[in-house]
Amino acid sequence: VRLVESGGGLVQAGGSLRLRCTASGAIFSVFSGVDMDWYRQAPGKQREWVATITSGRSTNYAESVKGRFAISRDNSQKRVHLQMNSLQPEDTAVYFCDARGQQWAQGQGTQVTVQGQGTQVTVSS
C-alpha cells in the first residue's frame, strides 16, 4: 500500500485548500480500521503533527490549526481529507499523511504555500 497526497498549491493568506490522501492498494476492511494522521514539515523545521482521525471518526488537532482545519475520511474511497481554511503564511509546508501502526509506503507529500498580504512601503522625498 502506498499513501499518495494531493491538493496542495499556492494560495493567499486567508484562503482555503482541501488536501487528499489516498491509500493506493489498501482494501476497505483494513483501511477502515486504521487511524490516520496528517503531518507537515516546513523548510528547516521538524515534522509537525497536524491532525488525526481514528477508525471511529474521532478527530484531534494541533493547537495551531484547531478551528481552521478539519480532517475527514471516506473509507469507501480509502481516502482522508484535510480541509484547510483561513490559511496563514506559517501554514506553508509539505503535508504528509500517515497510517498508524501500518508499514505503508510514505508518499511524496503535497506542497502548500501561503503568501502573505504583503506590506505597503511608501517612499516620499
PDB file of N, CA and C in Angstrom, residues 1-91:
ATOM      1  N   VAL A   1       0.852  -1.186   0.000  1.00  0.00           N
ATOM      2  CA  VAL A   1       0.000   0.000   0.000  1.00  0.00           C
ATOM      3  C   VAL A   1       0.887   1.235   0.000  1.00  0.00           C
ATOM      4  N   ARG A   2       0.528   2.196  -0.819  1.00  0.00           N
ATOM      5  CA  ARG A   2       1.271   3.466  -0.886  1.00  0.00           C
ATOM      6  C   ARG A   2       0.313   4.612  -0.614  1.00  0.00           C
ATOM      7  N   LEU A   3       0.764   5.545   0.215  1.00  0.00           N
ATOM      8  CA  LEU A   3      -0.008   6.741   0.505  1.00  0.00           C
ATOM      9  C   LEU A   3       0.338   7.819  -0.521  1.00  0.00           C
ATOM     10  N   VAL A   4      -0.688   8.419  -1.099  1.00  0.00           N
ATOM     11  CA  VAL A   4      -0.491   9.437  -2.128  1.00  0.00           C
ATOM     12  C   VAL A   4      -1.233  10.700  -1.709  1.00  0.00           C
ATOM     13  N   GLU A   5      -0.480  11.773  -1.505  1.00  0.00           N
ATOM     14  CA  GLU A   5      -1.060  13.048  -1.103  1.00  0.00           C
ATOM     15  C   GLU A   5      -1.223  13.950  -2.323  1.00  0.00           C
ATOM     16  N   SER A   6      -2.273  14.756  -2.311  1.00  0.00           N
ATOM     17  CA  SER A   6      -2.509  15.707  -3.391  1.00  0.00           C
ATOM     18  C   SER A   6      -3.349  16.865  -2.872  1.00  0.00           C
ATOM     19  N   GLY A   7      -3.494  17.889  -3.710  1.00  0.00           N
ATOM     20  CA  GLY A   7      -4.371  19.005  -3.371  1.00  0.00           C
ATOM     21  C   GLY A   7      -3.670  20.259  -2.913  1.00  0.00           C
ATOM     22  N   GLY A   8      -2.351  20.208  -2.768  1.00  0.00           N
ATOM     23  CA  GLY A   8      -1.629  21.394  -2.350  1.00  0.00           C
ATOM     24  C   GLY A   8      -1.596  22.446  -3.440  1.00  0.00           C
ATOM     25  N   GLY A   9      -1.059  23.600  -3.095  1.00  0.00           N
ATOM     26  CA  GLY A   9      -0.955  24.666  -4.081  1.00  0.00           C
ATOM     27  C   GLY A   9      -0.526  25.958  -3.431  1.00  0.00           C
ATOM     28  N   LEU A  10      -0.645  27.034  -4.218  1.00  0.00           N
ATOM     29  CA  LEU A  10      -0.279  28.375  -3.777  1.00  0.00           C
ATOM     30  C   LEU A  10      -1.560  29.168  -3.535  1.00  0.00           C
ATOM     31  N   VAL A  11      -1.706  29.704  -2.336  1.00  0.00           N
ATOM     32  CA  VAL A  11      -2.889  30.498  -2.012  1.00  0.00           C
ATOM     33  C   VAL A  11      -2.473  31.758  -1.279  1.00  0.00           C
ATOM     34  N   GLN A  12      -3.357  32.734  -1.270  1.00  0.00           N
ATOM     35  CA  GLN A  12      -3.148  33.945  -0.496  1.00  0.00           C
ATOM     36  C   GLN A  12      -3.583  33.697   0.949  1.00  0.00           C
ATOM     37  N   ALA A  13      -3.002  34.436   1.841  1.00  0.00           N
ATOM     38  CA  ALA A  13      -3.412  34.349   3.238  1.00  0.00           C
ATOM     39  C   ALA A  13      -4.924  34.555   3.349  1.00  0.00           C
ATOM     40  N   GLY A  14      -5.544  33.729   4.177  1.00  0.00           N
ATOM     41  CA  GLY A  14      -6.989  33.771   4.318  1.00  0.00           C
ATOM     42  C   GLY A  14      -7.714  32.803   3.401  1.00  0.00           C
ATOM     43  N   GLY A  15      -6.997  32.209   2.481  1.00  0.00           N
ATOM     44  CA  GLY A  15      -7.596  31.283   1.530  1.00  0.00           C
ATOM     45  C   GLY A  15      -7.767  29.883   2.088  1.00  0.00           C
ATOM     46  N   SER A  16      -8.231  28.983   1.224  1.00  0.00           N
ATOM     47  CA  SER A  16      -8.523  27.607   1.626  1.00  0.00           C
ATOM     48  C   SER A  16      -7.940  26.614   0.624  1.00  0.00           C
ATOM     49  N   LEU A  17      -7.657  25.441   1.121  1.00  0.00           N
ATOM     50  CA  LEU A  17      -7.252  24.309   0.297  1.00  0.00           C
ATOM     51  C   LEU A  17      -7.828  23.041   0.903  1.00  0.00           C
ATOM     52  N   ARG A  18      -8.039  22.040   0.064  1.00  0.00           N
ATOM     53  CA  ARG A  18      -8.504  20.740   0.545  1.00  0.00           C
ATOM     54  C   ARG A  18      -7.501  19.696   0.091  1.00  0.00           C
ATOM     55  N   LEU A  19      -6.800  19.115   1.030  1.00  0.00           N
ATOM     56  CA  LEU A  19      -5.819  18.090   0.724  1.00  0.00           C
ATOM     57  C   LEU A  19      -6.475  16.712   0.744  1.00  0.00           C
ATOM     58  N   ARG A  20      -5.902  15.826  -0.044  1.00  0.00           N
ATOM     59  CA  ARG A  20      -6.417  14.465  -0.124  1.00  0.00           C
ATOM     60  C   ARG A  20      -5.269  13.486   0.040  1.00  0.00           C
ATOM     61  N   CYS A  21      -5.507  12.437   0.772  1.00  0.00           N
ATOM     62  CA  CYS A  21      -4.558  11.331   0.935  1.00  0.00           C
ATOM     63  C   CYS A  21      -5.274  10.051   0.540  1.00  0.00           C
ATOM     64  N   THR A  22      -4.722   9.348  -0.426  1.00  0.00           N
ATOM     65  CA  THR A  22      -5.302   8.099  -0.889  1.00  0.00           C
ATOM     66  C   THR A  22      -4.384   6.947  -0.535  1.00  0.00           C
ATOM     67  N   ALA A  23      -4.925   5.920   0.065  1.00  0.00           N
ATOM     68  CA  ALA A  23      -4.158   4.715   0.372  1.00  0.00           C
ATOM     69  C   ALA A  23      -4.285   3.778  -0.815  1.00  0.00           C
ATOM     70  N   SER A  24      -3.380   3.951  -1.765  1.00  0.00           N
ATOM     71  CA  SER A  24      -3.444   3.187  -3.006  1.00  0.00           C
ATOM     72  C   SER A  24      -3.074   1.732  -2.747  1.00  0.00           C
ATOM     73  N   GLY A  25      -3.977   0.836  -3.087  1.00  0.00           N
ATOM     74  CA  GLY A  25      -3.727  -0.584  -2.881  1.00  0.00           C
ATOM     75  C   GLY A  25      -4.309  -1.140  -1.601  1.00  0.00           C
ATOM     76  N   ALA A  26      -4.873  -0.270  -0.753  1.00  0.00           N
ATOM     77  CA  ALA A  26      -5.463  -0.734   0.505  1.00  0.00           C
ATOM     78  C   ALA A  26      -6.826  -1.354   0.240  1.00  0.00           C
ATOM     79  N   ILE A  27      -7.196  -2.294   1.093  1.00  0.00           N
ATOM     80  CA  ILE A  27      -8.532  -2.851   1.000  1.00  0.00           C
ATOM     81  C   ILE A  27      -9.407  -2.205   2.058  1.00  0.00           C
ATOM     82  N   PHE A  28     -10.684  -2.160   1.787  1.00  0.00           N
ATOM     83  CA  PHE A  28     -11.629  -1.432   2.626  1.00  0.00           C
ATOM     84  C   PHE A  28     -11.574  -1.879   4.085  1.00  0.00           C
ATOM     85  N   SER A  29     -11.573  -3.182   4.303  1.00  0.00           N
ATOM     86  CA  SER A  29     -11.670  -3.691   5.672  1.00  0.00           C
ATOM     87  C   SER A  29     -10.455  -3.317   6.507  1.00  0.00           C
ATOM     88  N   VAL A  30      -9.294  -3.169   5.861  1.00  0.00           N
ATOM     89  CA  VAL A  30      -8.088  -2.776   6.592  1.00  0.00           C
ATOM     90  C   VAL A  30      -8.077  -1.268   6.803  1.00  0.00           C
ATOM     91  N   PHE A  31      -8.303  -0.527   5.707  1.00  0.00           N
ATOM     92  CA  PHE A  31      -8.240   0.935   5.794  1.00  0.00           C
ATOM     93  C   PHE A  31      -9.224   1.470   6.831  1.00  0.00           C
ATOM     94  N   SER A  32     -10.417   0.929   6.853  1.00  0.00           N
ATOM     95  CA  SER A  32     -11.450   1.452   7.741  1.00  0.00           C
ATOM     96  C   SER A  32     -11.100   1.260   9.217  1.00  0.00           C
ATOM     97  N   GLY A  33     -10.162   0.370   9.515  1.00  0.00           N
ATOM     98  CA  GLY A  33      -9.772   0.120  10.894  1.00  0.00           C
ATOM     99  C   GLY A  33      -8.509   0.826  11.337  1.00  0.00           C
ATOM    100  N   VAL A  34      -7.983   1.689  10.464  1.00  0.00           N
ATOM    101  CA  VAL A  34      -6.699   2.341  10.728  1.00  0.00           C
ATOM    102  C   VAL A  34      -6.908   3.808  11.103  1.00  0.00           C
ATOM    103  N   ASP A  35      -6.213   4.248  12.144  1.00  0.00           N
ATOM    104  CA  ASP A  35      -6.187   5.672  12.473  1.00  0.00           C
ATOM    105  C   ASP A  35      -5.230   6.375  11.516  1.00  0.00           C
ATOM    106  N   MET A  36      -5.639   7.543  11.030  1.00  0.00           N
ATOM    107  CA  MET A  36      -4.853   8.263  10.028  1.00  0.00           C
ATOM    108  C   MET A  36      -4.446   9.643  10.554  1.00  0.00           C
ATOM    109  N   ASP A  37      -3.218  10.035  10.216  1.00  0.00           N
ATOM    110  CA  ASP A  37      -2.675  11.317  10.645  1.00  0.00           C
ATOM    111  C   ASP A  37      -2.288  12.165   9.440  1.00  0.00           C
ATOM    112  N   TRP A  38      -2.333  13.471   9.645  1.00  0.00           N
ATOM    113  CA  TRP A  38      -1.680  14.429   8.751  1.00  0.00           C
ATOM    114  C   TRP A  38      -0.535  15.067   9.539  1.00  0.00           C
ATOM    115  N   TYR A  39       0.597  15.211   8.841  1.00  0.00           N
ATOM    116  CA  TYR A  39       1.754  15.905   9.375  1.00  0.00           C
ATOM    117  C   TYR A  39       2.157  16.983   8.366  1.00  0.00           C
ATOM    118  N   ARG A  40       3.050  17.878   8.802  1.00  0.00           N
ATOM    119  CA  ARG A  40       3.613  18.841   7.868  1.00  0.00           C
ATOM    120  C   ARG A  40       5.052  19.125   8.253  1.00  0.00           C
ATOM    121  N   GLN A  41       5.815  19.519   7.266  1.00  0.00           N
ATOM    122  CA  GLN A  41       7.206  19.868   7.506  1.00  0.00           C
ATOM    123  C   GLN A  41       7.557  21.116   6.716  1.00  0.00           C
ATOM    124  N   ALA A  42       7.888  22.159   7.437  1.00  0.00           N
ATOM    125  CA  ALA A  42       8.310  23.406   6.822  1.00  0.00           C
ATOM    126  C   ALA A  42       9.827  23.378   6.627  1.00  0.00           C
ATOM    127  N   PRO A  43      10.334  24.175   5.682  1.00  0.00           N
ATOM    128  CA  PRO A  43      11.785  24.190   5.431  1.00  0.00           C
ATOM    129  C   PRO A  43      12.570  24.493   6.701  1.00  0.00           C
ATOM    130  N   GLY A  44      13.555  23.643   6.991  1.00  0.00           N
ATOM    131  CA  GLY A  44      14.419  23.863   8.136  1.00  0.00           C
ATOM    132  C   GLY A  44      13.796  23.531   9.475  1.00  0.00           C
ATOM    133  N   LYS A  45      12.598  22.935   9.464  1.00  0.00           N
ATOM    134  CA  LYS A  45      11.914  22.628  10.727  1.00  0.00           C
ATOM    135  C   LYS A  45      11.626  21.134  10.836  1.00  0.00           C
ATOM    136  N   GLN A  46      11.346  20.705  12.070  1.00  0.00           N
ATOM    137  CA  GLN A  46      10.984  19.313  12.319  1.00  0.00           C
ATOM    138  C   GLN A  46       9.583  19.038  11.775  1.00  0.00           C
ATOM    139  N   ARG A  47       9.341  17.766  11.498  1.00  0.00           N
ATOM    140  CA  ARG A  47       7.986  17.371  11.096  1.00  0.00           C
ATOM    141  C   ARG A  47       7.043  17.623  12.271  1.00  0.00           C
ATOM    142  N   GLU A  48       5.864  18.180  11.948  1.00  0.00           N
ATOM    143  CA  GLU A  48       4.901  18.575  12.967  1.00  0.00           C
ATOM    144  C   GLU A  48       3.587  17.839  12.731  1.00  0.00           C
ATOM    145  N   TRP A  49       3.069  17.242  13.784  1.00  0.00           N
ATOM    146  CA  TRP A  49       1.757  16.601  13.699  1.00  0.00           C
ATOM    147  C   TRP A  49       0.688  17.681  13.561  1.00  0.00           C
ATOM    148  N   VAL A  50      -0.302  17.412  12.674  1.00  0.00           N
ATOM    149  CA  VAL A  50      -1.352  18.390  12.400  1.00  0.00           C
ATOM    150  C   VAL A  50      -2.715  17.904  12.901  1.00  0.00           C
ATOM    151  N   ALA A  51      -3.076  16.670  12.527  1.00  0.00           N
ATOM    152  CA  ALA A  51      -4.415  16.184  12.874  1.00  0.00           C
ATOM    153  C   ALA A  51      -4.470  14.672  12.774  1.00  0.00           C
ATOM    154  N   THR A  52      -5.451  14.114  13.491  1.00  0.00           N
ATOM    155  CA  THR A  52      -5.696  12.670  13.484  1.00  0.00           C
ATOM    156  C   THR A  52      -7.182  12.411  13.332  1.00  0.00           C
ATOM    157  N   ILE A  53      -7.507  11.365  12.583  1.00  0.00           N
ATOM    158  CA  ILE A  53      -8.864  10.844  12.585  1.00  0.00           C
ATOM    159  C   ILE A  53      -8.768   9.351  12.856  1.00  0.00           C
ATOM    160  N   THR A  54      -9.519   8.897  13.854  1.00  0.00           N
ATOM    161  CA  THR A  54      -9.457   7.484  14.224  1.00  0.00           C
ATOM    162  C   THR A  54     -10.390   6.657  13.344  1.00  0.00           C
ATOM    163  N   SER A  55     -10.303   5.353  13.515  1.00  0.00           N
ATOM    164  CA  SER A  55     -11.203   4.463  12.774  1.00  0.00           C
ATOM    165  C   SER A  55     -12.651   4.733  13.160  1.00  0.00           C
ATOM    166  N   GLY A  56     -12.861   5.218  14.367  1.00  0.00           N
ATOM    167  CA  GLY A  56     -14.198   5.555  14.816  1.00  0.00           C
ATOM    168  C   GLY A  56     -14.608   6.978  14.491  1.00  0.00           C
ATOM    169  N   ARG A  57     -13.767   7.664  13.708  1.00  0.00           N
ATOM    170  CA  ARG A  57     -14.022   9.038  13.218  1.00  0.00           C
ATOM    171  C   ARG A  57     -13.884  10.098  14.309  1.00  0.00           C
ATOM    172  N   SER A  58     -13.235   9.772  15.420  1.00  0.00           N
ATOM    173  CA  SER A  58     -12.876  10.814  16.368  1.00  0.00           C
ATOM    174  C   SER A  58     -11.737  11.618  15.778  1.00  0.00           C
ATOM    175  N   THR A  59     -11.717  12.915  16.074  1.00  0.00           N
ATOM    176  CA  THR A  59     -10.691  13.780  15.499  1.00  0.00           C
ATOM    177  C   THR A  59      -9.946  14.527  16.597  1.00  0.00           C
ATOM    178  N   ASN A  60      -8.714  14.890  16.264  1.00  0.00           N
ATOM    179  CA  ASN A  60      -7.891  15.655  17.191  1.00  0.00           C
ATOM    180  C   ASN A  60      -6.975  16.540  16.355  1.00  0.00           C
ATOM    181  N   TYR A  61      -6.694  17.744  16.874  1.00  0.00           N
ATOM    182  CA  TYR A  61      -5.944  18.729  16.102  1.00  0.00           C
ATOM    183  C   TYR A  61      -4.843  19.373  16.933  1.00  0.00           C
ATOM    184  N   ALA A  62      -3.779  19.759  16.250  1.00  0.00           N
ATOM    185  CA  ALA A  62      -2.765  20.589  16.878  1.00  0.00           C
ATOM    186  C   ALA A  62      -3.389  21.941  17.205  1.00  0.00           C
ATOM    187  N   GLU A  63      -2.925  22.550  18.281  1.00  0.00           N
ATOM    188  CA  GLU A  63      -3.476  23.845  18.702  1.00  0.00           C
ATOM    189  C   GLU A  63      -3.359  24.887  17.594  1.00  0.00           C
ATOM    190  N   SER A  64      -2.290  24.805  16.835  1.00  0.00           N
ATOM    191  CA  SER A  64      -2.026  25.814  15.810  1.00  0.00           C
ATOM    192  C   SER A  64      -3.040  25.789  14.672  1.00  0.00           C
ATOM    193  N   VAL A  65      -3.779  24.692  14.515  1.00  0.00           N
ATOM    194  CA  VAL A  65      -4.726  24.598  13.402  1.00  0.00           C
ATOM    195  C   VAL A  65      -6.167  24.412  13.869  1.00  0.00           C
ATOM    196  N   LYS A  66      -6.346  24.252  15.171  1.00  0.00           N
ATOM    197  CA  LYS A  66      -7.687  23.992  15.708  1.00  0.00           C
ATOM    198  C   LYS A  66      -8.625  25.142  15.335  1.00  0.00           C
ATOM    199  N   GLY A  67      -9.805  24.780  14.844  1.00  0.00           N
ATOM    200  CA  GLY A  67     -10.777  25.782  14.429  1.00  0.00           C
ATOM    201  C   GLY A  67     -10.632  26.233  12.989  1.00  0.00           C
ATOM    202  N   ARG A  68      -9.506  25.898  12.362  1.00  0.00           N
ATOM    203  CA  ARG A  68      -9.282  26.283  10.961  1.00  0.00           C
ATOM    204  C   ARG A  68      -9.236  25.073  10.031  1.00  0.00           C
ATOM    205  N   PHE A  69      -8.726  23.956  10.524  1.00  0.00           N
ATOM    206  CA  PHE A  69      -8.584  22.749   9.719  1.00  0.00           C
ATOM    207  C   PHE A  69      -9.614  21.716  10.154  1.00  0.00           C
ATOM    208  N   ALA A  70     -10.008  20.853   9.209  1.00  0.00           N
ATOM    209  CA  ALA A  70     -10.932  19.765   9.517  1.00  0.00           C
ATOM    210  C   ALA A  70     -10.492  18.517   8.772  1.00  0.00           C
ATOM    211  N   ILE A  71     -10.326  17.436   9.513  1.00  0.00           N
ATOM    212  CA  ILE A  71      -9.930  16.159   8.919  1.00  0.00           C
ATOM    213  C   ILE A  71     -11.162  15.280   8.782  1.00  0.00           C
ATOM    214  N   SER A  72     -11.238  14.543   7.687  1.00  0.00           N
ATOM    215  CA  SER A  72     -12.359  13.638   7.454  1.00  0.00           C
ATOM    216  C   SER A  72     -11.853  12.433   6.683  1.00  0.00           C
ATOM    217  N   ARG A  73     -12.687  11.407   6.583  1.00  0.00           N
ATOM    218  CA  ARG A  73     -12.270  10.208   5.857  1.00  0.00           C
ATOM    219  C   ARG A  73     -13.440   9.644   5.062  1.00  0.00           C
ATOM    220  N   ASP A  74     -13.083   9.002   3.954  1.00  0.00           N
ATOM    221  CA  ASP A  74     -14.043   8.295   3.112  1.00  0.00           C
ATOM    222  C   ASP A  74     -13.491   6.892   2.947  1.00  0.00           C
ATOM    223  N   ASN A  75     -13.970   5.980   3.766  1.00  0.00           N
ATOM    224  CA  ASN A  75     -13.402   4.632   3.757  1.00  0.00           C
ATOM    225  C   ASN A  75     -13.670   3.909   2.435  1.00  0.00           C
ATOM    226  N   SER A  76     -14.776   4.202   1.812  1.00  0.00           N
ATOM    227  CA  SER A  76     -15.103   3.527   0.546  1.00  0.00           C
ATOM    228  C   SER A  76     -14.093   3.872  -0.538  1.00  0.00           C
ATOM    229  N   GLN A  77     -13.517   5.076  -0.457  1.00  0.00           N
ATOM    230  CA  GLN A  77     -12.513   5.518  -1.421  1.00  0.00           C
ATOM    231  C   GLN A  77     -11.100   5.363  -0.862  1.00  0.00           C
ATOM    232  N   LYS A  78     -10.980   4.881   0.375  1.00  0.00           N
ATOM    233  CA  LYS A  78      -9.676   4.760   1.041  1.00  0.00           C
ATOM    234  C   LYS A  78      -8.947   6.097   1.050  1.00  0.00           C
ATOM    235  N   ARG A  79      -9.690   7.142   1.449  1.00  0.00           N
ATOM    236  CA  ARG A  79      -9.133   8.486   1.425  1.00  0.00           C
ATOM    237  C   ARG A  79      -9.328   9.179   2.759  1.00  0.00           C
ATOM    238  N   VAL A  80      -8.406  10.087   3.019  1.00  0.00           N
ATOM    239  CA  VAL A  80      -8.512  11.009   4.144  1.00  0.00           C
ATOM    240  C   VAL A  80      -8.338  12.409   3.579  1.00  0.00           C
ATOM    241  N   HIS A  81      -9.161  13.334   4.030  1.00  0.00           N
ATOM    242  CA  HIS A  81      -9.086  14.717   3.566  1.00  0.00           C
ATOM    243  C   HIS A  81      -8.679  15.639   4.703  1.00  0.00           C
ATOM    244  N   LEU A  82      -8.084  16.748   4.314  1.00  0.00           N
ATOM    245  CA  LEU A  82      -7.779  17.808   5.269  1.00  0.00           C
ATOM    246  C   LEU A  82      -8.259  19.120   4.667  1.00  0.00           C
ATOM    247  N   GLN A  83      -9.366  19.627   5.169  1.00  0.00           N
ATOM    248  CA  GLN A  83      -9.872  20.916   4.736  1.00  0.00           C
ATOM    249  C   GLN A  83      -9.174  21.999   5.537  1.00  0.00           C
ATOM    250  N   MET A  84      -8.516  22.907   4.838  1.00  0.00           N
ATOM    251  CA  MET A  84      -7.737  23.956   5.493  1.00  0.00           C
ATOM    252  C   MET A  84      -8.319  25.310   5.125  1.00  0.00           C
ATOM    253  N   ASN A  85      -8.803  26.019   6.119  1.00  0.00           N
ATOM    254  CA  ASN A  85      -9.384  27.343   5.930  1.00  0.00           C
ATOM    255  C   ASN A  85      -8.551  28.390   6.668  1.00  0.00           C
ATOM    256  N   SER A  86      -8.770  29.630   6.308  1.00  0.00           N
ATOM    257  CA  SER A  86      -8.069  30.741   6.955  1.00  0.00           C
ATOM    258  C   SER A  86      -6.565  30.494   7.004  1.00  0.00           C
ATOM    259  N   LEU A  87      -6.022  30.092   5.878  1.00  0.00           N
ATOM    260  CA  LEU A  87      -4.598  29.752   5.823  1.00  0.00           C
ATOM    261  C   LEU A  87      -3.734  30.972   6.070  1.00  0.00           C
ATOM    262  N   GLN A  88      -2.624  30.728   6.741  1.00  0.00           N
ATOM    263  CA  GLN A  88      -1.667  31.774   7.082  1.00  0.00           C
ATOM    264  C   GLN A  88      -0.286  31.392   6.546  1.00  0.00           C
ATOM    265  N   PRO A  89       0.593  32.362   6.363  1.00  0.00           N
ATOM    266  CA  PRO A  89       1.937  32.032   5.853  1.00  0.00           C
ATOM    267  C   PRO A  89       2.648  30.959   6.682  1.00  0.00           C
ATOM    268  N   GLU A  90       2.384  30.902   7.967  1.00  0.00           N
ATOM    269  CA  GLU A  90       3.045  29.894   8.807  1.00  0.00           C
ATOM    270  C   GLU A  90       2.523  28.478   8.562  1.00  0.00           C
ATOM    271  N   ASP A  91       1.471  28.352   7.764  1.00  0.00           N
ATOM    272  CA  ASP A  91       0.986  27.028   7.363  1.00  0.00           C
ATOM    273  C   ASP A  91       1.756  26.473   6.170  1.00  0.00           C
TER     274      ASP A  91
END
